[in-house]
Short mmCIF file of C-alpha atoms in Angstrom, two decimals:
data_model
loop_
_atom_site.label_atom_id
_atom_site.label_comp_id
_atom_site.label_asym_id
_atom_site.label_seq_id
_atom_site.Cartn_x
_atom_site.Cartn_y
_atom_site.Cartn_z
CA UNK A 126 57.55 -26.09 19.62
CA UNK A 127 55.48 -26.15 15.96
CA UNK A 128 53.62 -23.79 14.23
CA UNK A 129 52.61 -25.71 11.61
CA UNK A 130 49.91 -28.55 12.12
CA UNK A 131 51.49 -32.01 12.02
CA UNK A 132 49.47 -35.57 11.41
CA UNK A 133 49.76 -35.75 15.09
CA UNK A 134 49.11 -32.73 16.54
CA UNK A 135 47.81 -29.24 16.01
CA UNK A 136 50.23 -26.51 15.75
CA UNK A 137 50.32 -23.32 17.78
CA UNK A 138 48.65 -21.22 15.61
CA UNK A 139 45.81 -23.30 15.18
CA UNK A 140 45.25 -24.05 18.91
CA UNK A 141 45.85 -20.57 19.56
CA UNK A 142 43.40 -19.27 17.21
CA UNK A 143 41.09 -22.40 18.38
CA UNK A 144 41.13 -21.40 21.97
CA UNK A 145 40.82 -17.93 21.77
CA UNK A 146 37.63 -18.05 19.41
CA UNK A 147 36.10 -20.31 21.90
CA UNK A 148 36.60 -18.04 24.81
CA UNK A 149 35.38 -14.93 22.57
CA UNK A 150 32.15 -16.87 21.49
CA UNK A 151 31.52 -17.62 25.05
CA UNK A 152 31.79 -14.12 26.35
CA UNK A 153 30.09 -13.06 23.42
CA UNK A 154 26.99 -15.49 23.95
CA UNK A 155 27.11 -14.79 27.97
CA UNK A 156 26.91 -10.97 27.39
CA UNK A 157 23.68 -11.51 25.39
CA UNK A 158 22.27 -12.85 28.54
CA UNK A 159 23.70 -10.10 30.62
CA UNK A 160 22.61 -7.31 28.83
CA UNK A 161 18.88 -8.18 29.33
CA UNK A 162 19.47 -8.31 32.99
CA UNK A 163 21.45 -4.59 33.06
CA UNK A 164 19.99 -0.99 32.99
CA UNK A 165 20.53 1.04 29.81
CA UNK A 166 23.62 2.78 30.84
CA UNK A 167 25.61 -0.58 32.10
CA UNK A 168 23.84 -2.45 28.65
CA UNK A 169 25.27 0.44 26.62
CA UNK A 170 28.51 0.17 27.97
CA UNK A 171 28.37 -3.75 27.61
CA UNK A 172 27.04 -3.41 23.73
CA UNK A 173 29.79 -1.52 22.57
CA UNK A 174 32.35 -3.92 24.06
CA UNK A 175 30.47 -6.72 22.32
CA UNK A 176 30.12 -5.10 19.32
CA UNK A 177 34.21 -4.62 19.37
CA UNK A 178 34.55 -8.25 20.18
CA UNK A 179 32.13 -9.18 17.26
CA UNK A 180 34.06 -7.49 14.92
CA UNK A 181 37.66 -9.25 16.35
CA UNK A 182 36.10 -12.34 15.48
CA UNK A 183 35.42 -11.32 12.47
CA UNK A 184 39.07 -10.63 11.89
CA UNK A 185 40.28 -13.68 14.03
CA UNK A 186 38.07 -15.97 11.36
CA UNK A 187 39.60 -14.58 8.09
CA UNK A 188 42.97 -15.34 9.73
CA UNK A 189 41.66 -18.58 10.92
CA UNK A 190 40.50 -19.44 7.20
CA UNK A 191 43.57 -18.16 6.08
CA UNK A 192 45.65 -20.12 8.40
CA UNK A 193 43.66 -23.55 7.75
CA UNK A 194 44.01 -23.06 3.59
CA UNK A 195 47.84 -23.14 4.78
CA UNK A 196 47.67 -26.13 6.83
CA UNK A 197 45.06 -27.99 5.01
CA UNK A 198 45.10 -31.97 5.01
CA UNK A 199 47.75 -32.21 7.37
CA UNK A 200 45.90 -33.95 10.43
CA UNK A 201 45.10 -37.55 9.90
CA UNK A 202 41.52 -38.27 10.70
CA UNK A 203 38.91 -41.12 10.36
CA UNK A 204 37.49 -41.57 7.09
CA UNK A 205 34.14 -42.64 8.31
CA UNK A 206 33.95 -39.55 10.73
CA UNK A 207 35.63 -37.02 8.36
CA UNK A 208 32.08 -36.05 6.52
CA UNK A 209 30.54 -35.63 9.88
CA UNK A 210 33.81 -33.74 11.06
CA UNK A 211 33.64 -31.30 7.93
CA UNK A 212 29.75 -30.36 8.13
CA UNK A 213 30.19 -29.52 11.84
CA UNK A 214 33.34 -27.14 11.35
CA UNK A 215 31.33 -25.73 7.95
CA UNK A 216 28.38 -25.36 10.27
CA UNK A 217 30.45 -23.51 13.26
CA UNK A 218 32.64 -21.45 10.44
CA UNK A 219 29.13 -20.27 8.89
CA UNK A 220 27.88 -19.07 12.35
CA UNK A 221 31.21 -17.73 12.93
CA UNK A 222 30.80 -15.34 9.85
CA UNK A 223 26.94 -15.11 9.95
CA UNK A 224 26.50 -14.29 13.65
CA UNK A 225 28.61 -11.21 13.68
CA UNK A 226 27.06 -9.87 10.09
CA UNK A 227 23.76 -10.05 11.21
CA UNK A 228 24.85 -7.78 14.31
CA UNK A 229 26.29 -5.67 12.36
CA UNK A 230 23.33 -5.01 10.38
CA UNK A 231 21.26 -4.88 13.26
CA UNK A 232 23.25 -2.14 14.96
CA UNK A 233 23.11 -0.17 10.79
CA UNK A 234 19.20 -0.60 10.69
CA UNK A 235 19.28 0.84 14.51
CA UNK A 236 20.91 3.57 13.66
CA UNK A 237 23.80 3.50 16.02
CA UNK A 238 27.15 3.03 15.07
CA UNK A 239 29.52 0.53 15.21
CA UNK A 240 33.09 1.22 16.79
CA UNK A 241 36.03 -1.39 17.14
CA UNK A 242 37.46 -0.33 20.59
CA UNK A 243 36.68 3.22 20.15
CA UNK A 244 37.60 3.65 16.31
CA UNK A 245 34.40 4.06 14.14
CA UNK A 246 33.63 1.49 11.78
CA UNK A 247 29.91 2.28 10.73
CA UNK A 248 28.74 5.73 11.60
CA UNK A 249 25.58 6.49 13.17
CA UNK A 250 22.46 7.31 10.61
CA UNK A 251 18.80 7.34 10.31
CA UNK A 252 16.82 4.11 11.56
CA UNK A 253 15.81 1.45 9.40
CA UNK A 254 13.63 -0.25 11.47
CA UNK A 255 12.84 -3.18 9.25
CA UNK A 256 16.59 -3.97 8.86
CA UNK A 257 17.25 -3.76 12.43
CA UNK A 258 14.46 -6.21 13.31
CA UNK A 259 14.72 -8.74 11.16
CA UNK A 260 18.52 -9.00 11.75
CA UNK A 261 18.32 -8.68 15.79
CA UNK A 262 15.97 -11.70 15.26
CA UNK A 263 18.07 -13.48 12.91
CA UNK A 264 21.17 -12.69 15.27
CA UNK A 265 19.45 -13.86 17.88
CA UNK A 266 18.11 -17.57 16.62
CA UNK A 267 21.75 -17.59 15.38
CA UNK A 268 23.11 -17.31 18.34
CA UNK A 269 21.12 -20.01 20.26
CA UNK A 270 22.12 -22.47 17.05
CA UNK A 271 25.76 -21.79 18.10
CA UNK A 272 25.08 -23.05 21.47
CA UNK A 273 23.96 -26.08 20.32
CA UNK A 274 26.92 -26.15 17.75
CA UNK A 275 29.12 -26.03 20.64
CA UNK A 276 27.68 -28.19 22.61
CA UNK A 277 27.82 -31.10 19.62
CA UNK A 278 31.50 -29.96 19.22
CA UNK A 279 32.34 -30.56 22.80
CA UNK A 280 30.30 -33.84 22.72
CA UNK A 281 31.93 -35.00 19.33
CA UNK A 282 35.56 -33.97 21.12
CA UNK A 283 35.13 -36.24 24.10
CA UNK A 284 33.45 -38.92 22.07
CA UNK A 285 36.82 -38.96 19.88
CA UNK A 286 39.34 -38.35 22.92
CA UNK A 287 37.54 -41.74 25.22
CA UNK A 288 34.81 -43.68 23.26
CA UNK A 289 36.99 -43.74 19.66
CA UNK A 290 40.26 -43.42 21.51
CA UNK A 291 41.86 -40.74 18.69
CA UNK A 292 43.46 -38.25 21.51
CA UNK A 293 41.71 -35.30 19.76
CA UNK A 294 41.71 -33.26 23.08
CA UNK A 295 45.42 -34.09 23.50
CA UNK A 296 45.94 -32.54 19.94
CA UNK A 297 44.51 -29.57 20.69
CA UNK A 298 45.65 -29.21 23.80
#
């Protein structure tokens, strides 16, 4: 089993990071929908988990970007799709950074702390209403944009696999 990417296939580390982050992002996006339907107690418990997974995604993103830099340029891709792929991935990485950061700022503005699976990262403090409102709205808009980018990413993966015959799904599976 190859840890590093090759010209024909993503390495084990790249694949595990991709699929782990994809599952966590979908869990996070889904948890937003669940929290809207829950009562206060269940919502508070789920919010703590939501924040912890958001912090975990930030850490995984940092590792993934470092790993990608280490593996840069190994996979071959057709030149006519390279710019679109780079822009799409740049947008995904940007949202993977901006969504958790906006959530952390909203939590800070709310006066509630942020813990990483019980380990305090941001302590509780006074409510800063304008900060909370601005970044809650930003967080929600960015999450909705993430749904659109995920849809585009999935469509592009299937198009590369079956329409263009590039076997991109096999490289990532």
